[in-house]
Short mmCIF file of C-alpha atoms and ligand atoms in Angstrom, two decimals:
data_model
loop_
_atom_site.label_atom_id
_atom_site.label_comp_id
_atom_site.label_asym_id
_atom_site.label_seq_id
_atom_site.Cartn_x
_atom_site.Cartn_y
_atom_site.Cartn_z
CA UNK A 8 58.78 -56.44 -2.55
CA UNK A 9 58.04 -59.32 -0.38
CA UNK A 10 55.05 -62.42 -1.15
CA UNK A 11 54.45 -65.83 -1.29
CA UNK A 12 54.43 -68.35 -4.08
CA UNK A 13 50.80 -69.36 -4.94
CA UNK A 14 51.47 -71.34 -7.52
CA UNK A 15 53.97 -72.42 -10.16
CA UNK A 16 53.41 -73.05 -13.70
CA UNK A 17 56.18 -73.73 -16.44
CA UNK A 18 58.63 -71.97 -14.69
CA UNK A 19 56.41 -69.03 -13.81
CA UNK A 20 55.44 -67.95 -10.15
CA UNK A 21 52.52 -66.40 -8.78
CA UNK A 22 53.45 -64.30 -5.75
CA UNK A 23 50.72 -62.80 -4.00
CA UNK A 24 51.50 -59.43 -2.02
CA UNK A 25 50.10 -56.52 -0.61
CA UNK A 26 48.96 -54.89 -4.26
CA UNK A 27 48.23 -57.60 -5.82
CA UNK A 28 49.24 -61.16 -7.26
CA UNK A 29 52.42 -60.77 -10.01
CA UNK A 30 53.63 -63.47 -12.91
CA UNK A 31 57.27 -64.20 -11.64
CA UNK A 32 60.36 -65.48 -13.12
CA UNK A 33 63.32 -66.47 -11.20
CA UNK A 34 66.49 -64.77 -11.48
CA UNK A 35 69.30 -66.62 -13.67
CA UNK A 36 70.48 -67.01 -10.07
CA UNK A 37 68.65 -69.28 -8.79
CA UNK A 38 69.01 -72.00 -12.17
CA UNK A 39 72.81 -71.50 -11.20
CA UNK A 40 72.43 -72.35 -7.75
CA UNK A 41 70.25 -75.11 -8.07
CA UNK A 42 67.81 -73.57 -6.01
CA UNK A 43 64.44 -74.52 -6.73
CA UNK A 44 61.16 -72.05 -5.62
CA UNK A 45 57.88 -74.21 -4.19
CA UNK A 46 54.29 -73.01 -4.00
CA UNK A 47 54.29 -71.69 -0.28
CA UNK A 48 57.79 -70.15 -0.39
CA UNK A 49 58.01 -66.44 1.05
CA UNK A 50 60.23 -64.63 -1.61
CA UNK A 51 61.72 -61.27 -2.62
CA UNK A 52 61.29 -59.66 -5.75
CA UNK A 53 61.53 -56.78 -8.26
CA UNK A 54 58.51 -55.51 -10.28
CA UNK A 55 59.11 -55.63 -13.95
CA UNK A 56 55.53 -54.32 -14.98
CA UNK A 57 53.41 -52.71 -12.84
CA UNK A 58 50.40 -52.70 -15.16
CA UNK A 59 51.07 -56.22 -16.61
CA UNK A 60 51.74 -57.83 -12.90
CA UNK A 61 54.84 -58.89 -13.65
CA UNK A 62 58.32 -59.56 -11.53
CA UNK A 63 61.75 -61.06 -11.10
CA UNK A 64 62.06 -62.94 -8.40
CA UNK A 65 65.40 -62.26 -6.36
CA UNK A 66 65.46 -64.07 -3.29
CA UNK A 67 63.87 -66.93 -1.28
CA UNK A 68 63.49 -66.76 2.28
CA UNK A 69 64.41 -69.31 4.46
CA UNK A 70 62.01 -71.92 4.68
CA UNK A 71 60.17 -73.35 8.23
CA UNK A 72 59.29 -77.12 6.65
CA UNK A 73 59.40 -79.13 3.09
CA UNK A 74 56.57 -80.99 2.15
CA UNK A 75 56.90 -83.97 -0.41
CA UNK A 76 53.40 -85.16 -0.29
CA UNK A 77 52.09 -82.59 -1.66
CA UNK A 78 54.98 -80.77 -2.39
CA UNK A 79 54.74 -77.39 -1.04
CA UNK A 80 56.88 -75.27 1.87
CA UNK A 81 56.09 -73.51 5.11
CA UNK A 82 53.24 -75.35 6.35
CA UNK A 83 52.15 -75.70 9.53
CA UNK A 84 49.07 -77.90 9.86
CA UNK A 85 46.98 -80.12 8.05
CA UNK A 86 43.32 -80.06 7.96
CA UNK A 87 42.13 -84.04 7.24
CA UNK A 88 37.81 -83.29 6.13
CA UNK A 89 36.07 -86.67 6.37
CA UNK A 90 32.68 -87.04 6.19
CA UNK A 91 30.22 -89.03 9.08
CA UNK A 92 28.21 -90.25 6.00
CA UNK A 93 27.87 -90.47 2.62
CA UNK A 94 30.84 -91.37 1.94
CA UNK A 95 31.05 -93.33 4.76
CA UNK A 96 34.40 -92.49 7.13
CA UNK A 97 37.17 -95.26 5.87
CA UNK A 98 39.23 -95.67 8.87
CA UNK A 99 42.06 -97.18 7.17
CA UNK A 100 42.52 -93.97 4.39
CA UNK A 101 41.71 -91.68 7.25
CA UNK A 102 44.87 -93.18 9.27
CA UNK A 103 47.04 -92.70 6.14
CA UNK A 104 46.02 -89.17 5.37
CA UNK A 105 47.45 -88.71 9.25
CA UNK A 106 50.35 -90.89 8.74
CA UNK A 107 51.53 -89.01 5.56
CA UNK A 108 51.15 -86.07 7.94
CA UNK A 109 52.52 -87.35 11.32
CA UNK A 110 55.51 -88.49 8.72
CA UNK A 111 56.54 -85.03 7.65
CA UNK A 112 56.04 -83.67 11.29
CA UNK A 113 52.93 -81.27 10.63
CA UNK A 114 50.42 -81.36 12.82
CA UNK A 115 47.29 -82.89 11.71
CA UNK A 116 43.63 -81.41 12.77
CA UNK A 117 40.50 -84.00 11.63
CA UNK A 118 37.52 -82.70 10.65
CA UNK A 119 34.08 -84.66 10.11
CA UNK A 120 31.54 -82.90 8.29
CA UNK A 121 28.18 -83.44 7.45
CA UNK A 122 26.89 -84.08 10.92
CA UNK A 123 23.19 -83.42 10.15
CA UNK A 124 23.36 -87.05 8.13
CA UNK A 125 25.31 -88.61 10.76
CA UNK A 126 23.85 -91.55 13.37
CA UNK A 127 24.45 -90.04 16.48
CA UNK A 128 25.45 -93.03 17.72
CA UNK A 129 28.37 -93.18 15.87
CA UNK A 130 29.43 -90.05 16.23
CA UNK A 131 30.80 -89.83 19.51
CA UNK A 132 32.89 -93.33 19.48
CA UNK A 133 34.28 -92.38 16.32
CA UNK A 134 35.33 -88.38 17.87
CA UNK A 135 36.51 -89.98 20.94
CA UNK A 136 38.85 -92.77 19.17
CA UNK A 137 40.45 -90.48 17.44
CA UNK A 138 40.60 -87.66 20.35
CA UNK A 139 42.31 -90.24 22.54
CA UNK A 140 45.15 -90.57 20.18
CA UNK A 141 45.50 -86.90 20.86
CA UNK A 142 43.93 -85.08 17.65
CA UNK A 143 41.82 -82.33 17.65
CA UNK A 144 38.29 -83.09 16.17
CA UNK A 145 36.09 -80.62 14.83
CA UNK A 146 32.28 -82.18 13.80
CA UNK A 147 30.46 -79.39 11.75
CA UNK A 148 28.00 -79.42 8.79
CA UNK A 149 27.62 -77.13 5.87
CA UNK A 150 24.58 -77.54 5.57
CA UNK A 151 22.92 -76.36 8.94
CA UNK A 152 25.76 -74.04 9.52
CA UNK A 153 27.28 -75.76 12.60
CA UNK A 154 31.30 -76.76 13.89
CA UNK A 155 32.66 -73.75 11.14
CA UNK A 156 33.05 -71.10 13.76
CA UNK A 157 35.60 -73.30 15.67
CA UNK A 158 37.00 -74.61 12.17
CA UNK A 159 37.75 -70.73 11.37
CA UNK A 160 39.42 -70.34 14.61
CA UNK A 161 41.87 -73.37 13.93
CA UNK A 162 42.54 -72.09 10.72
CA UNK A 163 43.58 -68.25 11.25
CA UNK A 164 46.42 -66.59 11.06
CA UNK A 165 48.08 -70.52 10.15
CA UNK A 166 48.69 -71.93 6.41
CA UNK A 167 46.70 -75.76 6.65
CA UNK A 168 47.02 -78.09 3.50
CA UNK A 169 43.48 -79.41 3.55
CA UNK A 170 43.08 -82.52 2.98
CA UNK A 171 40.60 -85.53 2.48
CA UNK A 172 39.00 -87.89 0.04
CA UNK A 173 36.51 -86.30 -3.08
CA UNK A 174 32.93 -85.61 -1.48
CA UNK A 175 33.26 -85.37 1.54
CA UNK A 176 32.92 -81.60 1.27
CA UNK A 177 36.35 -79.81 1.17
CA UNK A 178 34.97 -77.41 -0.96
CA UNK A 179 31.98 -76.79 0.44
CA UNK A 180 33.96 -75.99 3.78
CA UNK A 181 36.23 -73.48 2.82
CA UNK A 182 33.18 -72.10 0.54
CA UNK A 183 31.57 -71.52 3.64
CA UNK A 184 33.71 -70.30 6.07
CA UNK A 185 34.92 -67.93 4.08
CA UNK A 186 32.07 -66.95 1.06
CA UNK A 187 34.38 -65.45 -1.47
CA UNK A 188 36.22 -68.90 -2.31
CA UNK A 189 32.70 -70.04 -4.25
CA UNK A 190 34.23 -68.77 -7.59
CA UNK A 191 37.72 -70.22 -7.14
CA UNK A 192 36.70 -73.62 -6.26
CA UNK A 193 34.74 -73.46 -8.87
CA UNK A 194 37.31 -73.09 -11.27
CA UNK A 195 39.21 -75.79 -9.40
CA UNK A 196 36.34 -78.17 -10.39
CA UNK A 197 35.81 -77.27 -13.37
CA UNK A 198 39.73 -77.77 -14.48
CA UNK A 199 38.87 -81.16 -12.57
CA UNK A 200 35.95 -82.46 -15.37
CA UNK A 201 37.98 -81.26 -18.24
CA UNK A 202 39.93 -84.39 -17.83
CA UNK A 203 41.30 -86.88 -16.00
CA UNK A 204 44.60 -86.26 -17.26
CA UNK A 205 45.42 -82.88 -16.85
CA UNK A 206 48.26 -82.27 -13.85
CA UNK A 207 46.27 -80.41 -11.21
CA UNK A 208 49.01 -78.03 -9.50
CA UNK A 209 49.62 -77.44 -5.85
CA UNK A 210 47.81 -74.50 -5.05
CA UNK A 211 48.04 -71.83 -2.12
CA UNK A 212 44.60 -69.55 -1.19
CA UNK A 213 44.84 -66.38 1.07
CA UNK A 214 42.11 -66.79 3.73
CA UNK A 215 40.48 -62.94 4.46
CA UNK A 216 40.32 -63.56 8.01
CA UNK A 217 43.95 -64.33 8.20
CA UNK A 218 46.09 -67.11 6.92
CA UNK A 219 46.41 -69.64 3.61
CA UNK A 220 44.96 -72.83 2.73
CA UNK A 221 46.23 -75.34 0.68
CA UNK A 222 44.55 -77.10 -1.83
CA UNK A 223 46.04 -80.73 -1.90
CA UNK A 224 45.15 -81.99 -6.10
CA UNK A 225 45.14 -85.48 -6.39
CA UNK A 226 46.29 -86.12 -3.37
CA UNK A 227 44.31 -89.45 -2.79
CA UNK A 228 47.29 -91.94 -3.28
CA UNK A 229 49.54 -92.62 -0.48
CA UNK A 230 53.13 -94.14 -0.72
CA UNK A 231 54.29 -96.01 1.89
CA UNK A 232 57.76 -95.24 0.21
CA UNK A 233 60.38 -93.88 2.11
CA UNK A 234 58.88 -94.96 5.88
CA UNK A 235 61.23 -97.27 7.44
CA UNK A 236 59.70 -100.43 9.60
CA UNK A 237 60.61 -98.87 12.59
CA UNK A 238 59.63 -95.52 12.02
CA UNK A 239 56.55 -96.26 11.39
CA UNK A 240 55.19 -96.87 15.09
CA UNK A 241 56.27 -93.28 15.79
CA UNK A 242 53.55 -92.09 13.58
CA UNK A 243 51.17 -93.31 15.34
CA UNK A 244 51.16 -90.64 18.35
CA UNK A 245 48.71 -93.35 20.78
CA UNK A 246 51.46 -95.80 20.23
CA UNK A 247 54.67 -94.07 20.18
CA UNK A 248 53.79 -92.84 23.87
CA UNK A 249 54.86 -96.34 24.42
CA UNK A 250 57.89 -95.93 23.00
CA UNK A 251 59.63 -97.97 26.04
CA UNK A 252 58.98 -100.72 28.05
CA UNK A 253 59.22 -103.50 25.59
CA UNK A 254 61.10 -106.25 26.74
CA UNK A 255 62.67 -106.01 22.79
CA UNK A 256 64.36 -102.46 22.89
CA UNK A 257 63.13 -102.20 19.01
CA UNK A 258 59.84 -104.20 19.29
CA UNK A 259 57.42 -103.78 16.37
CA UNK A 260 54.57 -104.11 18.62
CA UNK A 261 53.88 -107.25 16.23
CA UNK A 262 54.62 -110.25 16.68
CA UNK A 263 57.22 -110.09 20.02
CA UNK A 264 56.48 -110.94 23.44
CA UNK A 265 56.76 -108.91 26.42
CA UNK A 266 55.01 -105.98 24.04
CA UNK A 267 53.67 -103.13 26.29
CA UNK A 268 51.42 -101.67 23.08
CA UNK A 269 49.77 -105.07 22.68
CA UNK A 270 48.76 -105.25 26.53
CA UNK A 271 47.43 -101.60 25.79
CA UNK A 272 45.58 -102.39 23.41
CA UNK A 273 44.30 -105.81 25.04
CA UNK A 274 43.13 -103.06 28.00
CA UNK A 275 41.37 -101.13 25.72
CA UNK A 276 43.97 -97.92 26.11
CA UNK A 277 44.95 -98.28 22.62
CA UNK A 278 42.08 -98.84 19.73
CA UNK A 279 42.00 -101.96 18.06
CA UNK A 280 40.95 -100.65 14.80
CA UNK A 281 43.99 -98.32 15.07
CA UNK A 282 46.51 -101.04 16.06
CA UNK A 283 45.37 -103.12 13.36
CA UNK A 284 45.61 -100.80 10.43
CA UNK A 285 49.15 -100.26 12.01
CA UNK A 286 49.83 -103.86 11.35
CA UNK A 287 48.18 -103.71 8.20
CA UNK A 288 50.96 -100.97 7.09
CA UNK A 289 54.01 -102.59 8.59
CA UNK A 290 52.83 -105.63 6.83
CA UNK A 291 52.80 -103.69 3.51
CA UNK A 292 56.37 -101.98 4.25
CA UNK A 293 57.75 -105.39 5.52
CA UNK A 294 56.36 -107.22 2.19
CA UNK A 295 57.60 -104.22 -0.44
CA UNK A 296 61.12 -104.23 1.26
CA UNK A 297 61.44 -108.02 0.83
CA UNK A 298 61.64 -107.98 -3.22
P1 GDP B 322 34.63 -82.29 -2.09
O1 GDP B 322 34.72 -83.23 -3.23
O2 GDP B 322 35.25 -82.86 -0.85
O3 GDP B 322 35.11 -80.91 -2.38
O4 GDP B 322 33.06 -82.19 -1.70
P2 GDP B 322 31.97 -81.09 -2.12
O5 GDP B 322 32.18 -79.85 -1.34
O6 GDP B 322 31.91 -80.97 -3.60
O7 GDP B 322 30.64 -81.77 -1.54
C1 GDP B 322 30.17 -83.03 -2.00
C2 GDP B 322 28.68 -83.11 -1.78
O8 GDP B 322 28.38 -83.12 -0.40
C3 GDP B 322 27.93 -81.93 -2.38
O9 GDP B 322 26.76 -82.41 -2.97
C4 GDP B 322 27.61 -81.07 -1.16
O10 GDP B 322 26.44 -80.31 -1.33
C5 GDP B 322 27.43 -82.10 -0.08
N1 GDP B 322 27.70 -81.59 1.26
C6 GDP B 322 28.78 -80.85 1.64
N2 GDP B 322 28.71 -80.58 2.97
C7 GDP B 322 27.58 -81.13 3.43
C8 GDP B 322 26.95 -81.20 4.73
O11 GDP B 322 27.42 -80.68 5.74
N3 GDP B 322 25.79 -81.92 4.80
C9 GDP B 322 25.24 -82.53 3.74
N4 GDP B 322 24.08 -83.19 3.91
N5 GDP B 322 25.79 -82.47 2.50
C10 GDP B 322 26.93 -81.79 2.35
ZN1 ZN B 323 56.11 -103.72 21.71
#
């Protein structure tokens, strides 16, 4: 038998395949070989119990991509959901949900929903800035049914960790474009109120018109840890397009002269509020590496 990890619990698997989703342990193997199943991992394994749902697992198959933040396998998009209003879109979280994104090479999708509250005004600066970095933008609303079509579309047939910060209507999304999640985000929630404290755990949902989300648990914080000064510009996919012409071969785009990306942005072909929140973040890598 062949399925994918759904989640892990103290050393148990859930692998969801074609009859159904079964308890898994890993084979004595595995603990030998140091080899370590994730949530998203496409395995092999043995039923123990057909009735009881039970298995062995026996094999992991290769993987495409390793995730850290959050830590699951086989990914290949992100879904950032940001609302136009209430809460308002932060800018500077919004370009760190990409960045932790753009940092473990998986392509990020942004979605802003509740359009019906939105000032149309705003709408279309804020789509474009971020268009003109190159990301897809989808606008929808839950509540007059609009944008989930497309955001359907994006999603099929692909697993997506969805992403974005609380109430800006993740669940309300994937409740709606696809009707039978109402019950399991439910129970997300309600494991959410029973306290503060209790680890939330990575968890993978089969979509019925094809493909897997992921549901990203406390995955609010972002660590700068582990992004290198000079890496960081490359995250940035407006700015790395630059990535020569410099007079400084590894210019920061700070503080050096004869800086291509500052002329782009002083021409208004790279956003301002982008740039800065760049600087903002090399700032914070250049202060935590100095202690
Ligand atoms: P989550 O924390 O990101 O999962 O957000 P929820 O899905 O729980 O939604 C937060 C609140 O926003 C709820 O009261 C929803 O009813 C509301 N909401 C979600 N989508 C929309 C929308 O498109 N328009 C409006 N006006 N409210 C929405
Ligand atoms: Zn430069």
């Amino acid at each position: 038998m062949t399925g994918k990890i759904i989640k892990g619990i103290a050393g148990f698997y859930y692998v969801i395949a074609e009859s159904g989703i079964y308890e898994c342990k890993p084979k004595g193997i595995f603990r030998k070989e140091k080899r370590k199943p994730l949530v998203g991992d496409n395995v092999e394994f043995e039923i123990l119990d057909p009735t009881e749902m039970t298995g062995s697992m026996t094999n992991i198959l290769p993987r495409k991509n390793e995730l850290i933040r959050p830590a699951v396998v086989n990914v290949d998009q992100a879904m950032v959901i940001f609302a136009l209003e209430s809460p308002k879109p932060n800018i500077g979280l919004l370009d760190r949900f990409l960045l932790t994104m753009e940092w473990q090479h998986v392509p990020a999708v942004i979605c802003f929903n509740k359009e019906d509250l939105a000032d149309q005004k705003q709408v279309l600066p804020l789509t474009e800035l971020y268009r003109n970095c190159g990301y897809e933008v989808f606008l929808c609303s839950v509540k007059q049914d609009k944008g989930l079509a497309q955001i359907r579309m994006r999603l099929q047939g692909k697993t997506t960790v969805v992403s974005g910060p609380s109430g800006v209507g993740k669940s309300s999304v994937i409740n709606a474009i696809q009707p039978d999640f109402k019950l399991k985000t439910g129970e997300i929630s309600d494991k959410l109120k029973r306290g503060k404290h209790t680890t939330r755990h990575v968890e993978i949902y089969r979509l019925n018109f094809g493909g897997y989300i992921v549901d990203t648990p406390g995955f609010s914080s972002f660590s700068l840890a582990g992004i290198g000064k000079f890496e960081l510009k490359e995250y940035y996919p407006e700015i790395n397009k630059f990535n020569s012409g410099c007079r400084f071969m590894d210019c920061l785009h700070y503080k050096e002269p004869g800086c291509v990306v500052k002329d782009a942005v002083n021409d208004g072909l790279i956003s301002r509020v982008r740039y800065n929140n760049y600087i903002r973040l090399l700032e914070e890598i250049q202060n935590m590496n100095s202690y």
